[in-house]
Amino acid sequence: MNETKATSLFEGAMLRRALWDSLIKLDPRVQIRNPVMFVVEIGSVITTATWLIQVFGGKALGGNDPAWYTLTIAIWLWLTVIFANAAEAFAEGRGRAQAATLRSMRKETVATMSDGSTRAASELTRGDVVVVEAGEPIPGDGTVIEGIASVDESAITGESAPVIRESGGDRSAVTGGTKVVSDRLVVEITQEPGHSFLDRMIALVEGAERRKTPNEIALNILLAALTLIFVIVVATLRPFALFAHTPISETSLIALLVALIPTTIGALLSAIGIAGMDRLVRRNVLALSGRAVEASGDVDVLLLDKTGTITIGNRLASEFIPMPGVAETELAEIAQLSSLADETPEGRSIVVLAKQYGIREREMSQIDARFVPFTAQTRMSGVDIDGQQIRKGAGDSVIKFAEGEGGHPPPELATQLERIAREGGTPLAVARDSQILGVIYLKDTIKEGMQARFEHLRAMGIKTIMVTGDNRLTAAKIAGESGVDDFLAEATPEAKLELIRSQQREGYMVAMTGDGTNDAPALAQADVGVAMNTGTQAAREAGNMVDLDSNPTKLIEIVEVGKQLLITRGALTTFSIANDVAKYFAILPAIFVTVWATSQHGQSPLHVLNIMSLGDPRSAVISAIVFNAIVIPLLIPLSLKGVRYRPIGASALLRRNLLIYGLGGLIAPFIGIKLIDLVVHGLLGA
Amino acid sequence: MTFYGWFTIVAFVVILTALALPLGSYMARVYTGERVILTPIFATPERLLYRFMRVDPERGQDWKAYAKSLIIFSLAGWLFLYLVLRTQDAPWVPHLLNPLGYHSPPWNVTFNITSSFMTNTNWQYYSGETTLSYLSQMIGLTVQNWLSAGVGIVVAVALVRGIVGRSGKSIGNFWQDLVRTILYVLAPLSVFVALVLASQGVIANFSDYLVVHTITGLTQTVAMGPVAPQLSIKMLGTNGGGFFNTNSAHPFENPSQFTNFFEMLAVLIIPAALIFMYGRMTGNRRQGHAIYATVMIMFLGAVIVAYIAEAHGSPAQHAAGLHTGVISGSGGGNMEGKEQRFGIAGSALFDVITTVTSCGAVNSAIESFTGIGGAVPFANLSASEVIFGGVGTGLYSILLYVLLAVFIGGLMVGRTPEWLGKKLEAREIKLAGLGILITPLAALFCTALATATKGGRASIAEVALSKAGGNTPQGFSETFYAYLSQANNNGSAFAGYTGFVQPNAGNLGAHGITFADVLGSFDMMLARYAPILFALAVAGALAGKKVSRAGLGTMRTDNPTFVILLIGVIVLVGALTFFPALLLGPIVQGLTGHLY
């Protein structure tokens, strides 16, 4: 889906649809939401009316323009509005194409309820329990309450390999529209009808639920204020000019007004917003609100889980280190026993390592043992067998356990624990009742290129904090090697939540990723919480974004998209305002061509302001308006793609963008208007 | 241009900066309630004043309460001044305070004078020495010179408190701020300045006007009065309303080059110090330095252009073979309308200083400046009082521009714009935008009314004199300048636009031109109080905001890039708003040797 999503910008059918939409959007009830373009539309109506009056022989107010001039201006004003509509329509069109793919998956399916009855999938409500057999689509979002199965989620994630979904644990969430490939699942539905994940996704990419984000609202107000200034400037210009015995026609005044108000950014503003959301979807990230996308640009602190994000997958057992008086094989055997029921990768790796000591694998069911699962509080797991309690876990927890049983940890234990931790490994202590037998050495491998990524983030002004359940020493070692700025060791869900809160109290915006139900409170507390799609339903509901690829480092891209969104708006606003200078130099000498001329047919002293030496007054005004209009479609690709973000620090970035869009915006229209004038003036043959 | 001229300009900037730095720190201490050197002297009178006014100075006000106090105080002051002026010939006024028995000015011009002095504008359609009694000058105008300056300063202080505020809604207490401003800032400075000026020959008496016989055998009336005390606050409070009609060109208001230099310092010292105060109060002095650099660059730009233009003279002067070059004993250049004792640099500098601030005092005739030199005050006024600006007014105006610049720049670095850690959102943008809009729009709107209507055109000297319509660029410039100056609460004038016809000294038979008087009052009041209310509302909106920490990704507001951005925003907004109007006035005049 990653590839297929990249539809070309100007595909035939989409282009036609967008053009048609841009005409529909001329409806004033649509335009009034955008004050800048609304003013342009009013101007278009007035100039058109003026032209009609002229055509039917009436006398237009002010000035005596030829009808062709009024018509030309009117046409280009309408085009300005249409171009603005087209920008929005293109952005929406790209989203719509994705929505169509998604919608095709929302076929009407029949759900089999747990009691054997059937019901239409669209009528399922929260709390219903359905059974899904191999080959059937899952009828709605829910949590697996029984069974384990492989599920094809390619429809929403684009990933063709099926994923495992099972009851309990962190892989229990299923999404409506995905398909069970093997086995059978019993699913409790967690959505209300019409509010499924797929429904929300469709609404999002179509922009139907688009609400203006806080920054967009503020910018809109600024643009409205600028428009108001120019309305007054142009309105008062008429009496000023009359004082100088120079009547100016409505057409020229309206042309001046439209040239001055920030039409470029006004036209592209909503397209930028829609495109930002679209860029996230293209990266397989679903933001549940535009606000969240914007907030991601503001992130100061990134919380990253160590496992899977900074280190490759999981730690693996690499060595058994017995305490004095304990044989290595004895330790291996006990370690294996403690891990038999431990389905975590670490647990399995211990069993694998034990095999090298000639200890054959046993089945839990064959021995009389009771499994003691790992909890975040005890931070140990193990088995109770033959009246013996075997435990393995973090050093301090196991020591506490052994001491509780009346034992005394040997002095070598502390040395070994510390050595392994210093080396960046994870030590697991193994105890049988009061006796600590030894230590298992778990090794971590840091992903390639992480250092560069953190360097990149630092340049963006973002602090990274690694979160891990490891002890301080291990955490410090890995943190040092990978280059994160800070770490939280021995993290419990509570400690994680508290870390987020304390960072927020200090005035930082915090982003984090998470997948487990444990993570839900922290995801909800973080300013930007990205839930992994593989995660639990609770996690997916707590976050404000879902990453369909379940890739924790995706956060970096999300932050960049958020920043791009704001930069694009700021840059085009600057460009739009800077353009006005050239337009003044084009239009004002044109409309003041005779003002205070020293002789009857002489030129105004103000003709020296015609520094572009535009052909004649009418071609000057037309050229300015044409430039003003065509700059909109020219900038559509930029606004859809976004201004590139560079992590070079705020000051350098500001300098760069000021230079390109401020200074560039000052100069570009001088060149553009002059070029257009060469054509227009040539066509007029004057 | 002479070495002495440039030296004067450089010396002025250096001395101003050196004096403003410590004064800024002092003011920051005053407004944060710290002990200052004058506390032992003023603590008791301050307490007594609070008791007398029945206010609890320690109780903070939110922006609405602050604004309410300010408006009530201003309204009361307006009524008081109006009554004083309208009763200056009342029988209870002792002869000493109205020695020439002047009548009260008519209602319409009184309306304008009152609004003018209330708003720190000091626009004067009248001549002080032929219109007002000593009593009116002292308890009417001089009192308002103090109070209107005080009001401007407290608004700036309140806005800064809102910007840096960490807790809650309070932006200070209006009465406490006002009392402290007058006791700790204006009073000591004013006494000092008045004494220095009096020692240099500025008069201060209650004498009857002198009648002297000139060497040509004619008799001349020489106006007298308590000039020095009024003059000091006229300068310090950026009021600018002269005791005499010729303002700071009059030898009794500005006797020498030294007083000229000293008066210029007095005008800029408080606006400059307020900027440093802002830096102090934010806890990062560089914030103040960045704004100081911004205004200083624009200020120097104006000074250099004005000085070169005036030293060079106009094309018409060159064509006529007038001495525009340096000749022994003369500095050369355009000396029309300038005092020999100040010279070109002293006049150009003074002119720029009083038009960038809301002072509006003049020591030379602005309408006699060359086209380009005359465009400088226009440009200064177009910047809407942000280049130093009026006392207080300048700081709160530029801070609103800073807010806009931070918003635009902040977007361009890819974060929700933050100003000193506070996120800028729709509400602040709306308020700051409106606060910035009002002044230019009031100026344009009033000029349009005045040029398009018969009532407005009656005030234009060119129209009144000429039978054939008389619409000229000069007439337009005069009108535009009048309303631009009143909107900026400046008070300086391109002569020729009048609102008061006075055949005899003492107001007998005088009448005001209601249209110009009332429209001007509307212009001044709207452009003064609307931005004040918006600035206070911005303070209120910012006061309670959460502060986020600055990082590498946060846009800085204390470095050269920001200074450039801020200058860009100010110049662009000013230029885009006023360029068309300026074209029809000073620019068209400056581009041609033709005389209109």
PDB file of N, CA and C in Angstrom, chain A residues 215 218-219 221 229 232-233 236-237 240 243 297-298 300 458 461 506-508 563 566-567 570-571 574 577 580 584 588 596 609 650-651 653-655 657-658, chain B residues 404 407-408 411-417 429-430 437 441 444 448 451 471-473 476 547-549 552-555 559 561 565 572 576-577 579-580 583-584 596:
ATOM      1  N   ASN A 215      -3.352  26.684  15.333  1.00  0.00           N
ATOM      2  CA  ASN A 215      -2.466  27.583  14.587  1.00  0.00           C
ATOM      3  C   ASN A 215      -3.120  28.098  13.323  1.00  0.00           C
ATOM      4  N   ALA A 218      -5.452  30.889  14.263  1.00  0.00           N
ATOM      5  CA  ALA A 218      -4.716  32.121  14.557  1.00  0.00           C
ATOM      6  C   ALA A 218      -4.220  32.768  13.270  1.00  0.00           C
ATOM      7  N   LEU A 219      -3.725  31.940  12.359  1.00  0.00           N
ATOM      8  CA  LEU A 219      -3.217  32.482  11.101  1.00  0.00           C
ATOM      9  C   LEU A 219      -4.353  33.090  10.284  1.00  0.00           C
ATOM     10  N   ILE A 221      -6.933  34.506  11.418  1.00  0.00           N
ATOM     11  CA  ILE A 221      -7.261  35.797  12.009  1.00  0.00           C
ATOM     12  C   ILE A 221      -6.278  36.849  11.515  1.00  0.00           C
ATOM     13  N   ILE A 229      -7.075  45.698   6.728  1.00  0.00           N
ATOM     14  CA  ILE A 229      -6.222  46.869   6.505  1.00  0.00           C
ATOM     15  C   ILE A 229      -6.304  47.289   5.042  1.00  0.00           C
ATOM     16  N   ILE A 232      -9.466  48.988   3.857  1.00  0.00           N
ATOM     17  CA  ILE A 232      -9.528  50.410   4.225  1.00  0.00           C
ATOM     18  C   ILE A 232      -8.545  51.228   3.380  1.00  0.00           C
ATOM     19  N   VAL A 233      -7.339  50.670   3.170  1.00  0.00           N
ATOM     20  CA  VAL A 233      -6.345  51.392   2.372  1.00  0.00           C
ATOM     21  C   VAL A 233      -6.911  51.691   0.984  1.00  0.00           C
ATOM     22  N   THR A 236     -10.004  54.168   1.060  1.00  0.00           N
ATOM     23  CA  THR A 236      -9.680  55.581   1.278  1.00  0.00           C
ATOM     24  C   THR A 236      -8.888  56.149   0.115  1.00  0.00           C
ATOM     25  N   LEU A 237      -8.348  55.279  -0.715  1.00  0.00           N
ATOM     26  CA  LEU A 237      -7.544  55.771  -1.828  1.00  0.00           C
ATOM     27  C   LEU A 237      -8.411  56.543  -2.817  1.00  0.00           C
ATOM     28  N   PHE A 240      -8.779  60.125  -1.761  1.00  0.00           N
ATOM     29  CA  PHE A 240      -7.453  60.749  -1.866  1.00  0.00           C
ATOM     30  C   PHE A 240      -7.169  61.090  -3.328  1.00  0.00           C
ATOM     31  N   PHE A 243      -9.190  63.955  -4.657  1.00  0.00           N
ATOM     32  CA  PHE A 243      -8.614  65.223  -4.198  1.00  0.00           C
ATOM     33  C   PHE A 243      -7.546  65.676  -5.186  1.00  0.00           C
ATOM     34  N   GLY A 297       4.737  18.813  15.964  1.00  0.00           N
ATOM     35  CA  GLY A 297       5.828  19.713  15.585  1.00  0.00           C
ATOM     36  C   GLY A 297       6.429  20.426  16.783  1.00  0.00           C
ATOM     37  N   ASP A 298       5.680  20.464  17.882  1.00  0.00           N
ATOM     38  CA  ASP A 298       6.116  21.210  19.069  1.00  0.00           C
ATOM     39  C   ASP A 298       6.847  20.337  20.078  1.00  0.00           C
ATOM     40  N   ASP A 300       9.190  18.498  22.490  1.00  0.00           N
ATOM     41  CA  ASP A 300      10.525  18.799  23.018  1.00  0.00           C
ATOM     42  C   ASP A 300      11.216  17.537  23.516  1.00  0.00           C
ATOM     43  N   ARG A 458      18.566  15.817  18.178  1.00  0.00           N
ATOM     44  CA  ARG A 458      19.160  16.875  18.988  1.00  0.00           C
ATOM     45  C   ARG A 458      19.203  18.162  18.175  1.00  0.00           C
ATOM     46  N   GLY A 461      16.226  20.007  18.167  1.00  0.00           N
ATOM     47  CA  GLY A 461      15.878  20.590  19.466  1.00  0.00           C
ATOM     48  C   GLY A 461      15.049  19.641  20.302  1.00  0.00           C
ATOM     49  N   GLU A 506       7.713  21.042  33.738  1.00  0.00           N
ATOM     50  CA  GLU A 506       8.837  21.922  33.418  1.00  0.00           C
ATOM     51  C   GLU A 506       8.631  22.684  32.124  1.00  0.00           C
ATOM     52  N   GLY A 507       7.507  22.426  31.485  1.00  0.00           N
ATOM     53  CA  GLY A 507       7.189  23.191  30.286  1.00  0.00           C
ATOM     54  C   GLY A 507       7.581  22.511  28.989  1.00  0.00           C
ATOM     55  N   TYR A 508       7.778  21.204  29.030  1.00  0.00           N
ATOM     56  CA  TYR A 508       8.117  20.503  27.792  1.00  0.00           C
ATOM     57  C   TYR A 508       6.893  19.808  27.210  1.00  0.00           C
ATOM     58  N   LYS A 563       6.195  19.736  11.813  1.00  0.00           N
ATOM     59  CA  LYS A 563       6.971  20.965  11.633  1.00  0.00           C
ATOM     60  C   LYS A 563       6.782  21.513  10.216  1.00  0.00           C
ATOM     61  N   LEU A 566       3.668  23.621   9.769  1.00  0.00           N
ATOM     62  CA  LEU A 566       3.726  25.001  10.252  1.00  0.00           C
ATOM     63  C   LEU A 566       4.654  25.841   9.380  1.00  0.00           C
ATOM     64  N   ILE A 567       5.789  25.256   9.010  1.00  0.00           N
ATOM     65  CA  ILE A 567       6.749  26.012   8.211  1.00  0.00           C
ATOM     66  C   ILE A 567       6.121  26.423   6.882  1.00  0.00           C
ATOM     67  N   GLY A 570       3.860  29.348   7.486  1.00  0.00           N
ATOM     68  CA  GLY A 570       4.604  30.579   7.780  1.00  0.00           C
ATOM     69  C   GLY A 570       5.309  31.096   6.541  1.00  0.00           C
ATOM     70  N   ALA A 571       5.924  30.172   5.777  1.00  0.00           N
ATOM     71  CA  ALA A 571       6.704  30.591   4.615  1.00  0.00           C
ATOM     72  C   ALA A 571       5.795  31.230   3.566  1.00  0.00           C
ATOM     73  N   THR A 574       4.669  34.702   4.631  1.00  0.00           N
ATOM     74  CA  THR A 574       5.729  35.676   4.410  1.00  0.00           C
ATOM     75  C   THR A 574       5.832  36.019   2.927  1.00  0.00           C
ATOM     76  N   ILE A 577       2.919  38.264   1.754  1.00  0.00           N
ATOM     77  CA  ILE A 577       2.979  39.672   2.168  1.00  0.00           C
ATOM     78  C   ILE A 577       4.115  40.389   1.435  1.00  0.00           C
ATOM     79  N   ASP A 580       3.561  41.967  -1.982  1.00  0.00           N
ATOM     80  CA  ASP A 580       2.787  43.198  -2.134  1.00  0.00           C
ATOM     81  C   ASP A 580       3.627  44.377  -2.609  1.00  0.00           C
ATOM     82  N   TYR A 584       2.544  46.919  -5.603  1.00  0.00           N
ATOM     83  CA  TYR A 584       2.381  48.372  -5.459  1.00  0.00           C
ATOM     84  C   TYR A 584       3.103  49.083  -6.602  1.00  0.00           C
ATOM     85  N   LEU A 588       0.281  51.055  -8.639  1.00  0.00           N
ATOM     86  CA  LEU A 588       0.107  52.468  -8.270  1.00  0.00           C
ATOM     87  C   LEU A 588       0.552  53.441  -9.372  1.00  0.00           C
ATOM     88  N   TRP A 596      -1.249  64.882 -10.998  1.00  0.00           N
ATOM     89  CA  TRP A 596      -0.393  66.068 -10.917  1.00  0.00           C
ATOM     90  C   TRP A 596       0.592  66.170 -12.081  1.00  0.00           C
ATOM     91  N   LEU A 609       8.151  55.777 -10.569  1.00  0.00           N
ATOM     92  CA  LEU A 609       7.945  54.590  -9.740  1.00  0.00           C
ATOM     93  C   LEU A 609       7.711  53.339 -10.568  1.00  0.00           C
ATOM     94  N   ALA A 650      16.690  26.532  15.212  1.00  0.00           N
ATOM     95  CA  ALA A 650      15.656  27.499  14.862  1.00  0.00           C
ATOM     96  C   ALA A 650      16.221  28.753  14.201  1.00  0.00           C
ATOM     97  N   SER A 651      17.350  29.242  14.691  1.00  0.00           N
ATOM     98  CA  SER A 651      17.854  30.512  14.175  1.00  0.00           C
ATOM     99  C   SER A 651      18.266  30.380  12.714  1.00  0.00           C
ATOM    100  N   LEU A 653      17.280  28.101  10.645  1.00  0.00           N
ATOM    101  CA  LEU A 653      16.093  27.790   9.843  1.00  0.00           C
ATOM    102  C   LEU A 653      15.328  29.070   9.525  1.00  0.00           C
ATOM    103  N   LEU A 654      15.208  29.938  10.549  1.00  0.00           N
ATOM    104  CA  LEU A 654      14.485  31.188  10.338  1.00  0.00           C
ATOM    105  C   LEU A 654      15.207  32.046   9.305  1.00  0.00           C
ATOM    106  N   ARG A 655      16.539  32.116   9.436  1.00  0.00           N
ATOM    107  CA  ARG A 655      17.317  32.909   8.477  1.00  0.00           C
ATOM    108  C   ARG A 655      17.095  32.399   7.067  1.00  0.00           C
ATOM    109  N   ASN A 657      14.614  30.519   5.826  1.00  0.00           N
ATOM    110  CA  ASN A 657      13.267  30.715   5.282  1.00  0.00           C
ATOM    111  C   ASN A 657      12.966  32.189   5.022  1.00  0.00           C
ATOM    112  N   LEU A 658      13.533  33.064   5.863  1.00  0.00           N
ATOM    113  CA  LEU A 658      13.340  34.497   5.620  1.00  0.00           C
ATOM    114  C   LEU A 658      13.981  34.886   4.302  1.00  0.00           C
TER     115      LEU A 658
ATOM    116  N   LEU B 404       3.391  39.844  16.686  1.00  0.00           N
ATOM    117  CA  LEU B 404       3.093  39.418  15.312  1.00  0.00           C
ATOM    118  C   LEU B 404       4.320  38.802  14.657  1.00  0.00           C
ATOM    119  N   PHE B 407       4.899  35.409  15.826  1.00  0.00           N
ATOM    120  CA  PHE B 407       3.932  34.466  15.266  1.00  0.00           C
ATOM    121  C   PHE B 407       4.372  34.021  13.872  1.00  0.00           C
ATOM    122  N   ILE B 408       4.688  34.988  13.011  1.00  0.00           N
ATOM    123  CA  ILE B 408       5.066  34.643  11.637  1.00  0.00           C
ATOM    124  C   ILE B 408       6.389  33.867  11.631  1.00  0.00           C
ATOM    125  N   LEU B 411       6.124  30.269  13.103  1.00  0.00           N
ATOM    126  CA  LEU B 411       5.623  29.267  12.163  1.00  0.00           C
ATOM    127  C   LEU B 411       6.755  28.796  11.264  1.00  0.00           C
ATOM    128  N   MET B 412       7.606  29.753  10.858  1.00  0.00           N
ATOM    129  CA  MET B 412       8.644  29.403   9.894  1.00  0.00           C
ATOM    130  C   MET B 412       9.728  28.502  10.475  1.00  0.00           C
ATOM    131  N   VAL B 413       9.789  28.357  11.810  1.00  0.00           N
ATOM    132  CA  VAL B 413      10.742  27.385  12.349  1.00  0.00           C
ATOM    133  C   VAL B 413      10.038  26.085  12.730  1.00  0.00           C
ATOM    134  N   GLY B 414       8.742  26.016  12.446  1.00  0.00           N
ATOM    135  CA  GLY B 414       8.066  24.740  12.594  1.00  0.00           C
ATOM    136  C   GLY B 414       7.593  24.406  13.990  1.00  0.00           C
ATOM    137  N   ARG B 415       7.276  25.424  14.757  1.00  0.00           N
ATOM    138  CA  ARG B 415       6.683  25.159  16.072  1.00  0.00           C
ATOM    139  C   ARG B 415       5.522  26.101  16.271  1.00  0.00           C
ATOM    140  N   THR B 416       4.605  25.720  17.155  1.00  0.00           N
ATOM    141  CA  THR B 416       3.591  26.675  17.546  1.00  0.00           C
ATOM    142  C   THR B 416       4.328  27.871  18.119  1.00  0.00           C
ATOM    143  N   PRO B 417       4.078  29.078  17.580  1.00  0.00           N
ATOM    144  CA  PRO B 417       4.888  30.219  18.005  1.00  0.00           C
ATOM    145  C   PRO B 417       4.829  30.457  19.511  1.00  0.00           C
ATOM    146  N   ILE B 429      -3.414  36.847  18.806  1.00  0.00           N
ATOM    147  CA  ILE B 429      -3.237  37.379  17.454  1.00  0.00           C
ATOM    148  C   ILE B 429      -4.354  38.362  17.134  1.00  0.00           C
ATOM    149  N   LYS B 430      -5.549  38.002  17.534  1.00  0.00           N
ATOM    150  CA  LYS B 430      -6.692  38.877  17.262  1.00  0.00           C
ATOM    151  C   LYS B 430      -6.494  40.217  17.972  1.00  0.00           C
ATOM    152  N   LEU B 437      -3.848  47.642  14.142  1.00  0.00           N
ATOM    153  CA  LEU B 437      -4.672  48.183  13.050  1.00  0.00           C
ATOM    154  C   LEU B 437      -5.215  49.576  13.290  1.00  0.00           C
ATOM    155  N   LEU B 441      -5.546  52.889  10.618  1.00  0.00           N
ATOM    156  CA  LEU B 441      -6.866  52.972  10.000  1.00  0.00           C
ATOM    157  C   LEU B 441      -7.573  54.261  10.398  1.00  0.00           C
ATOM    158  N   LEU B 444      -6.117  57.001   8.206  1.00  0.00           N
ATOM    159  CA  LEU B 444      -6.593  56.968   6.817  1.00  0.00           C
ATOM    160  C   LEU B 444      -8.056  57.377   6.727  1.00  0.00           C
ATOM    161  N   ALA B 448      -9.486  60.623   4.800  1.00  0.00           N
ATOM    162  CA  ALA B 448     -10.435  60.469   3.697  1.00  0.00           C
ATOM    163  C   ALA B 448     -11.638  61.371   3.911  1.00  0.00           C
ATOM    164  N   THR B 451     -10.593  65.055   3.366  1.00  0.00           N
ATOM    165  CA  THR B 451     -10.294  65.515   2.013  1.00  0.00           C
ATOM    166  C   THR B 451     -11.526  65.449   1.121  1.00  0.00           C
ATOM    167  N   ASN B 471      -6.948  72.304  -4.643  1.00  0.00           N
ATOM    168  CA  ASN B 471      -6.458  70.990  -4.231  1.00  0.00           C
ATOM    169  C   ASN B 471      -5.024  70.823  -4.718  1.00  0.00           C
ATOM    170  N   THR B 472      -4.097  70.729  -3.833  1.00  0.00           N
ATOM    171  CA  THR B 472      -2.701  70.560  -4.229  1.00  0.00           C
ATOM    172  C   THR B 472      -2.090  69.438  -3.403  1.00  0.00           C
ATOM    173  N   PRO B 473      -0.953  68.919  -3.852  1.00  0.00           N
ATOM    174  CA  PRO B 473      -0.265  67.926  -3.028  1.00  0.00           C
ATOM    175  C   PRO B 473       0.053  68.490  -1.651  1.00  0.00           C
ATOM    176  N   PHE B 476      -2.908  68.284   0.451  1.00  0.00           N
ATOM    177  CA  PHE B 476      -3.132  66.898   0.858  1.00  0.00           C
ATOM    178  C   PHE B 476      -2.167  66.514   1.974  1.00  0.00           C
ATOM    179  N   VAL B 547       4.124  28.442  30.818  1.00  0.00           N
ATOM    180  CA  VAL B 547       5.399  28.784  30.189  1.00  0.00           C
ATOM    181  C   VAL B 547       6.115  27.514  29.785  1.00  0.00           C
ATOM    182  N   SER B 548       6.456  27.404  28.510  1.00  0.00           N
ATOM    183  CA  SER B 548       7.236  26.231  28.128  1.00  0.00           C
ATOM    184  C   SER B 548       8.700  26.620  27.998  1.00  0.00           C
ATOM    185  N   ARG B 549       9.537  25.603  28.065  1.00  0.00           N
ATOM    186  CA  ARG B 549      10.966  25.855  28.074  1.00  0.00           C
ATOM    187  C   ARG B 549      11.483  26.052  26.666  1.00  0.00           C
ATOM    188  N   LEU B 552      16.528  24.233  21.435  1.00  0.00           N
ATOM    189  CA  LEU B 552      17.207  24.552  20.183  1.00  0.00           C
ATOM    190  C   LEU B 552      16.196  24.833  19.082  1.00  0.00           C
ATOM    191  N   GLY B 553      15.021  24.217  19.191  1.00  0.00           N
ATOM    192  CA  GLY B 553      14.013  24.371  18.142  1.00  0.00           C
ATOM    193  C   GLY B 553      13.132  25.590  18.324  1.00  0.00           C
ATOM    194  N   THR B 554      13.335  26.327  19.431  1.00  0.00           N
ATOM    195  CA  THR B 554      12.489  27.478  19.694  1.00  0.00           C
ATOM    196  C   THR B 554      13.092  28.712  19.038  1.00  0.00           C
ATOM    197  N   MET B 555      12.231  29.538  18.432  1.00  0.00           N
ATOM    198  CA  MET B 555      12.753  30.741  17.817  1.00  0.00           C
ATOM    199  C   MET B 555      13.183  31.719  18.906  1.00  0.00           C
ATOM    200  N   ASN B 559      18.134  37.806  19.102  1.00  0.00           N
ATOM    201  CA  ASN B 559      19.312  37.763  18.248  1.00  0.00           C
ATOM    202  C   ASN B 559      19.106  38.595  16.974  1.00  0.00           C
ATOM    203  N   THR B 561      18.851  37.931  13.854  1.00  0.00           N
ATOM    204  CA  THR B 561      17.841  37.476  12.888  1.00  0.00           C
ATOM    205  C   THR B 561      16.471  38.018  13.264  1.00  0.00           C
ATOM    206  N   LEU B 565      13.837  40.448  11.259  1.00  0.00           N
ATOM    207  CA  LEU B 565      12.440  40.074  11.043  1.00  0.00           C
ATOM    208  C   LEU B 565      11.507  41.166  11.558  1.00  0.00           C
ATOM    209  N   LEU B 572       7.189  46.816   6.613  1.00  0.00           N
ATOM    210  CA  LEU B 572       6.240  46.337   5.616  1.00  0.00           C
ATOM    211  C   LEU B 572       4.816  46.766   5.960  1.00  0.00           C
ATOM    212  N   LEU B 576       3.086  49.331   3.500  1.00  0.00           N
ATOM    213  CA  LEU B 576       1.943  48.864   2.722  1.00  0.00           C
ATOM    214  C   LEU B 576       0.694  49.665   3.059  1.00  0.00           C
ATOM    215  N   THR B 577       0.600  50.108   4.317  1.00  0.00           N
ATOM    216  CA  THR B 577      -0.588  50.850   4.709  1.00  0.00           C
ATOM    217  C   THR B 577      -0.568  52.275   4.145  1.00  0.00           C
ATOM    218  N   PHE B 579       1.788  53.749   1.842  1.00  0.00           N
ATOM    219  CA  PHE B 579       2.457  54.100   0.599  1.00  0.00           C
ATOM    220  C   PHE B 579       1.546  54.835  -0.394  1.00  0.00           C
ATOM    221  N   PRO B 580       0.321  54.344  -0.653  1.00  0.00           N
ATOM    222  CA  PRO B 580      -0.517  55.047  -1.629  1.00  0.00           C
ATOM    223  C   PRO B 580      -0.791  56.500  -1.229  1.00  0.00           C
ATOM    224  N   LEU B 583       2.242  58.687  -1.627  1.00  0.00           N
ATOM    225  CA  LEU B 583       2.518  59.003  -3.033  1.00  0.00           C
ATOM    226  C   LEU B 583       1.862  60.322  -3.430  1.00  0.00           C
ATOM    227  N   LEU B 584       0.633  60.502  -2.947  1.00  0.00           N
ATOM    228  CA  LEU B 584      -0.135  61.669  -3.395  1.00  0.00           C
ATOM    229  C   LEU B 584       0.273  62.939  -2.673  1.00  0.00           C
ATOM    230  N   TYR B 596       3.637  73.661  -6.216  1.00  0.00           N
ATOM    231  CA  TYR B 596       2.177  73.643  -6.283  1.00  0.00           C
ATOM    232  C   TYR B 596       1.610  74.732  -5.397  1.00  0.00           C
TER     233      TYR B 596
END
